[in-house]
Coordinates of C-alpha atoms and ligand atoms in Angstrom, one line a residue:
M1 CA 0.0 0.0 0.0
E2 CA 1.3 3.5 -0.8
Y3 CA 1.0 5.8 2.2
K4 CA -0.2 9.4 1.8
N5 CA -0.9 10.3 5.4
I6 CA 1.7 8.4 7.4
L7 CA 5.5 7.9 7.1
F8 CA 6.9 4.5 7.6
E9 CA 10.5 3.7 8.4
A10 CA 12.2 0.6 9.7
A11 CA 15.8 0.3 11.0
E12 CA 17.5 -2.1 13.4
G13 CA 14.4 -3.9 14.4
V14 CA 12.3 -0.8 15.1
A15 CA 9.6 0.5 12.8
T16 CA 8.5 4.1 13.3
V17 CA 5.1 5.2 12.0
T18 CA 4.5 8.9 11.9
F19 CA 1.1 10.5 11.4
N20 CA 1.8 13.1 8.7
R21 CA -0.9 15.7 8.4
P22 CA 0.7 18.4 10.5
K23 CA -1.4 21.2 9.0
A24 CA -4.5 19.5 10.4
L25 CA -2.7 18.7 13.6
N26 CA -2.6 15.1 12.4
A27 CA -6.4 14.8 12.8
M28 CA -7.4 11.2 12.1
N29 CA -9.6 10.5 9.0
S30 CA -10.6 7.1 7.7
D31 CA -7.8 7.1 5.0
T32 CA -5.2 7.6 7.7
M33 CA -6.7 4.9 9.9
G34 CA -6.7 2.5 6.9
E35 CA -3.0 3.3 6.5
L36 CA -2.3 2.7 10.1
M37 CA -4.0 -0.7 9.9
D38 CA -1.8 -1.6 6.9
A39 CA 1.3 -0.5 8.8
V40 CA 0.4 -2.5 11.9
N41 CA -0.2 -5.6 9.7
R42 CA 3.1 -5.1 8.0
I43 CA 4.9 -4.8 11.4
R44 CA 3.1 -7.8 12.8
S45 CA 4.2 -10.1 10.0
D46 CA 7.7 -8.8 9.4
E47 CA 10.1 -10.9 11.5
A48 CA 12.9 -8.3 11.3
I49 CA 10.7 -5.8 13.1
K50 CA 10.6 -6.2 16.9
V51 CA 9.1 -3.0 18.1
M52 CA 6.8 -0.2 16.8
I53 CA 7.0 3.5 17.6
L54 CA 4.0 5.7 16.9
T55 CA 4.3 9.5 16.7
G56 CA 3.1 12.6 15.0
A57 CA 4.8 14.9 12.5
G58 CA 5.5 18.5 13.6
E59 CA 6.0 19.9 17.1
K60 CA 2.4 20.6 17.9
A61 CA 0.4 17.5 17.7
F62 CA 0.4 13.7 18.1
V63 CA -3.2 13.5 16.9
A64 CA -5.7 16.3 17.6
G65 CA -8.6 13.9 17.4
A66 CA -10.8 12.2 14.9
D67 CA -11.2 14.5 11.8
I68 CA -14.1 16.7 12.7
S69 CA -14.5 17.8 9.0
Q70 CA -15.1 14.2 8.0
M71 CA -17.6 13.6 10.8
V72 CA -19.6 16.7 10.8
D73 CA -22.3 15.5 8.4
M74 CA -22.1 11.8 9.1
R75 CA -25.2 9.7 9.5
P76 CA -25.1 6.8 12.0
Q77 CA -24.2 4.0 9.6
P78 CA -21.1 5.6 8.1
A79 CA -20.2 6.8 11.7
L80 CA -20.4 3.2 12.8
A81 CA -18.2 2.0 9.9
F82 CA -15.6 4.7 10.8
M83 CA -15.8 3.6 14.5
E84 CA -15.4 -0.1 13.5
L85 CA -12.4 0.6 11.4
G86 CA -10.8 2.5 14.3
H87 CA -11.7 -0.2 16.8
E88 CA -10.3 -3.0 14.6
T89 CA -7.1 -1.1 13.9
L90 CA -6.4 -0.1 17.6
R91 CA -7.2 -3.6 18.9
M92 CA -4.9 -5.1 16.3
M93 CA -2.1 -2.8 17.5
E94 CA -2.9 -3.4 21.2
T95 CA -2.9 -7.2 20.9
M96 CA -0.1 -7.5 18.3
P97 CA 2.7 -9.7 19.7
K98 CA 5.3 -6.9 19.6
P99 CA 5.6 -3.8 21.9
V100 CA 4.3 -0.5 20.7
V101 CA 5.6 2.8 22.1
A102 CA 3.7 6.0 21.6
A103 CA 5.9 9.2 21.4
I104 CA 3.3 11.9 22.1
N105 CA 4.7 15.1 20.8
G106 CA 1.9 17.6 21.5
F107 CA -1.9 17.5 21.4
A108 CA -3.4 14.0 21.9
L109 CA -7.1 14.8 22.1
G110 CA -10.1 12.6 21.6
G111 CA -9.1 10.0 19.1
G112 CA -5.4 11.0 19.8
T113 CA -5.7 10.0 23.4
E114 CA -7.6 6.8 22.4
I115 CA -4.8 5.8 19.9
A116 CA -2.2 6.5 22.6
M117 CA -4.1 4.4 25.1
S118 CA -4.0 1.4 22.7
C119 CA -0.2 1.5 22.8
D120 CA 1.8 -0.5 25.4
F121 CA 3.9 2.5 26.5
R122 CA 3.2 6.3 26.4
F123 CA 6.1 8.7 26.4
A124 CA 5.1 12.3 26.3
S125 CA 6.8 15.6 25.6
E126 CA 6.4 18.4 28.2
N127 CA 4.1 20.3 25.8
A128 CA 1.7 17.3 25.3
R129 CA -1.9 17.8 26.2
F130 CA -4.4 15.0 26.7
G131 CA -8.2 14.9 26.9
Q132 CA -11.5 13.5 25.6
P133 CA -13.2 16.7 24.5
E134 CA -15.9 14.9 22.4
I135 CA -18.6 15.9 24.9
L136 CA -17.9 19.6 23.9
I137 CA -19.0 18.8 20.3
G138 CA -22.0 16.6 21.2
L139 CA -20.3 13.2 21.1
I140 CA -18.7 10.6 23.3
P141 CA -15.4 8.8 22.6
G142 CA -15.8 6.4 19.7
W143 CA -12.5 4.5 19.6
G144 CA -12.5 2.8 23.0
G145 CA -11.9 5.9 25.2
T146 CA -14.7 5.2 27.6
Q147 CA -13.3 1.7 28.2
R148 CA -9.5 1.9 28.0
M149 CA -9.4 5.2 30.0
A150 CA -11.5 3.7 32.9
R151 CA -9.2 0.7 33.0
L152 CA -6.0 2.7 32.8
I153 CA -6.7 5.6 35.3
G154 CA -9.8 4.5 37.1
V155 CA -13.5 5.1 36.7
G156 CA -13.6 8.4 38.6
R157 CA -10.8 10.1 36.7
A158 CA -12.1 8.7 33.4
K159 CA -15.5 10.2 34.1
E160 CA -14.0 13.5 35.0
L161 CA -12.1 13.7 31.7
I162 CA -14.8 12.2 29.5
M163 CA -17.8 13.9 31.0
G164 CA -16.1 17.2 31.8
G165 CA -14.2 17.5 28.5
D166 CA -11.2 19.3 30.0
Q167 CA -7.6 18.9 28.8
I168 CA -4.7 18.0 31.1
D169 CA -1.0 18.6 30.6
A170 CA 1.8 16.0 30.5
K171 CA 2.7 16.5 34.1
R172 CA -0.9 15.7 35.3
A173 CA -1.1 12.8 32.8
Y174 CA 2.0 11.4 34.4
E175 CA 0.6 11.9 37.9
I176 CA -2.5 9.9 37.1
G177 CA -0.8 7.1 35.2
L178 CA -2.0 8.1 31.7
V179 CA 1.6 8.3 30.5
N180 CA 4.8 6.4 31.5
R181 CA 7.4 9.1 31.1
V182 CA 7.7 12.8 30.2
Y183 CA 10.6 14.4 28.4
P184 CA 11.5 17.9 26.9
L185 CA 10.2 17.9 23.3
D186 CA 13.7 17.9 21.9
Q187 CA 14.6 14.7 23.8
L188 CA 11.4 12.8 23.2
M189 CA 12.3 10.9 20.1
A190 CA 15.8 10.1 21.2
E191 CA 14.6 8.7 24.5
T192 CA 11.8 6.8 22.8
K193 CA 14.2 5.3 20.3
K194 CA 16.6 4.3 23.1
F195 CA 13.8 2.5 24.9
A196 CA 12.6 0.8 21.7
A197 CA 16.2 -0.3 20.9
K198 CA 16.4 -1.9 24.4
L199 CA 13.1 -3.7 23.9
A200 CA 14.3 -4.9 20.4
R201 CA 17.3 -6.6 22.1
L202 CA 15.2 -8.5 24.7
P203 CA 13.8 -12.0 24.1
G204 CA 10.9 -11.4 21.7
F205 CA 8.9 -14.5 22.7
A206 CA 9.0 -13.6 26.3
L207 CA 7.9 -10.0 25.5
K208 CA 5.0 -11.5 23.5
M209 CA 4.0 -13.7 26.4
A210 CA 4.2 -10.8 28.9
K211 CA 2.0 -8.6 26.7
H212 CA -0.4 -11.5 26.0
A213 CA -0.8 -12.4 29.7
I214 CA -1.4 -8.8 30.8
N215 CA -3.8 -7.9 27.9
F216 CA -5.9 -11.1 28.1
G217 CA -5.6 -11.8 31.8
Y218 CA -6.7 -8.4 32.9
D219 CA -10.4 -8.9 32.6
L220 CA -10.4 -12.5 33.9
S221 CA -11.0 -13.8 37.4
L222 CA -7.7 -14.0 39.3
D223 CA -7.7 -17.8 39.2
N224 CA -8.1 -17.8 35.4
A225 CA -5.7 -15.0 34.9
N226 CA -3.0 -16.7 37.0
R227 CA -3.6 -19.9 35.0
L228 CA -3.1 -17.9 31.8
E229 CA 0.1 -16.5 33.2
M230 CA 1.4 -20.0 34.1
E231 CA 0.7 -21.2 30.5
C232 CA 2.4 -18.2 29.0
C233 CA 5.4 -18.6 31.3
A234 CA 5.6 -22.4 30.6
Q235 CA 5.7 -21.6 26.9
C236 CA 8.9 -19.5 27.4
F237 CA 10.7 -22.7 28.4
S238 CA 10.3 -23.8 24.7
T239 CA 12.7 -21.1 23.5
D240 CA 16.5 -21.0 23.0
D241 CA 16.5 -17.5 24.5
Q242 CA 15.3 -18.8 27.9
K243 CA 18.1 -21.4 27.9
E244 CA 20.6 -18.7 26.8
G245 CA 19.4 -16.2 29.4
M246 CA 19.6 -18.6 32.3
K247 CA 23.0 -20.1 31.2
A248 CA 24.4 -16.6 30.7
F249 CA 23.4 -15.7 34.3
L250 CA 24.9 -18.8 35.7
E251 CA 28.1 -18.3 33.7
K252 CA 28.3 -14.7 34.7
R253 CA 28.3 -13.3 31.1
K254 CA 26.0 -11.2 29.0
P255 CA 23.3 -13.2 27.2
N256 CA 23.3 -13.5 23.4
F257 CA 19.6 -13.6 22.5
K258 CA 18.6 -14.8 19.0
G259 CA 14.9 -14.1 19.2
C260 CA 13.8 -17.8 19.1
Ligands
DAK1 N1 -10.4 17.6 13.1 C1 -10.2 18.3 12.0 N2 -9.3 19.3 11.9 C2 -8.6 19.7 13.0 C3 -8.8 19.0 14.2 C4 -9.7 17.9 14.3 N3 -9.9 17.1 15.3 N4 -8.0 19.6 15.2 C5 -7.4 20.6 14.5 N5 -7.8 20.6 13.2 C6 -7.3 21.6 12.2 C7 -8.0 23.0 12.4 O1 -9.3 23.0 11.8 C8 -7.0 23.9 11.7 O2 -7.3 23.7 10.3 P1 -7.2 25.1 9.3 O3 -8.3 26.0 9.9 O4 -5.8 25.6 9.5 O5 -7.5 24.5 8.0 C9 -5.7 23.2 12.0 O6 -5.9 21.9 12.4 C10 -4.9 23.9 13.1 O7 -5.8 24.0 14.2 P2 -6.1 25.3 15.1 O8 -6.0 26.5 14.2 O9 -7.4 25.1 15.8 O10 -4.9 25.3 16.1 P3 -4.8 25.9 17.5 O11 -3.4 25.8 18.0 O12 -5.5 27.2 17.6 O13 -5.7 24.9 18.4 C11 -6.4 22.7 19.2 C12 -5.3 23.6 18.6 C13 -6.0 21.2 19.2 C14 -6.7 23.2 20.7 C15 -7.7 22.9 18.3 O14 -7.3 22.7 17.0 C16 -8.8 21.9 18.7 O15 -9.5 22.2 19.7 N6 -9.0 20.9 17.9 C17 -10.1 20.0 18.1 C18 -9.8 19.1 19.2 C19 -10.9 18.1 19.4 O16 -12.0 18.5 19.7 N7 -10.5 16.8 19.3 C20 -11.5 15.8 19.5 C21 -12.1 15.5 18.2 S1 -13.5 14.4 18.4 C22 -16.0 8.3 16.2 C23 -14.7 8.1 16.2 C24 -13.9 8.7 17.0 C25 -14.3 9.6 17.9 C26 -15.7 9.8 18.0 C27 -16.6 9.2 17.2 N8 -16.9 7.8 15.3 C28 -16.3 7.2 14.2 C29 -18.2 8.2 15.2 C30 -13.5 10.6 18.5 C31 -13.8 11.9 18.3 C32 -12.8 12.9 18.4 O17 -11.6 12.7 18.5

C-alpha cells in the first residue's frame, strides 16, 4: 500500500510510524486509519521488526482527534463504519505480539488519546496535552476511550475527563498514570528510540507472552488470569532465548539472545 498520510521507516528492528498531516494537527480521518491498519499488519508479519514506535509529525500534535471535518455531516451508519475501522485497527495494534511505544509530541485529544491508550507505553513531551473533549462537540469517545481510560486511570478520573471534557497537561497525565514518562520535546524521540532499541534486544517471545498475559488476563478472574500466566510462562521454556538467558546468568556473562 502506498502511504499518503503516514510515514513508515524501519531500521535495526524498530519501525516508526508517523502521522503526517501536521497542517490539520494530524487529525485522524478514515484514510489515515486505513494506512495505520496496513502498517500494523506489516509490522506484525515482518520478523525483522521487533518494536513499533507511533508518533506525529511536527512539534504541535500527536493526533488532535478524529477528523471533525469528516464527521460533521455523518449519519449513524457511516459513523459506525468509521468507528469499526478504528476499533479494529487499535485492537490489532494493542494485541499484536510486539511492543508499541507512543511518542506523544503535542496534542493528543479525543481519538489521539484513544490511539495512545492502545499502545503499550506512552512517552510524552512536556508540551503534550491530553483529553477526551468529544462531549464539547456533542459526542462521546468512539474508539474505545470510555473503556480503556477507565481501565488505565480508574472510573472516577475517566468520568472527569470524558464527561467534563477538560484537557490535562503532560505532568498531570504522568501523575494519574496516563503516561509512563515525560521528556522535553527535543529529547522525546531520542529517549523513545533508546527504549525501543532496548526492547528490540530483549527475548521477543517472552515479550510477546508478557503482553499477552497482561492484555488477556486483565479482565479474567484472578484464578483464570493466573492460569493464563502459568501457561504463558511455561511456553517461554520452549525457547532458546530462555536457555541462553539462564545459562548466561549462571556463567556470569551477557546473554546473546537470538529471538527464538
Ligand atoms: N479535526 C479536523 N481538523 C482539526 C482537528 C480535528 N480534530 N483539530 C485541529 N484541526 C485543524 C484545524 O481545523 C485547523 O485547520 P485550518 O483551519 O488551518 O484549515 C488546523 O488543524 C490547526 O488547528 P487550530 O488552528 O485550531 O490550532 P490551535 O493551535 O489554535 O488549536 C487545538 C489547537 C488542538 C486546541 C484545536 O485545533 C482543537 O481544539 N482541535 C479539536 C480538538 C478536538 O475536539 N478533538 C477531538 C475531536 S473528536 C467516532 C470516532 C472517534 C471519535 C468519536 C466518534 N466515530 C467514528 C463516530 C473521536 C472523536 C474525536 O476525536
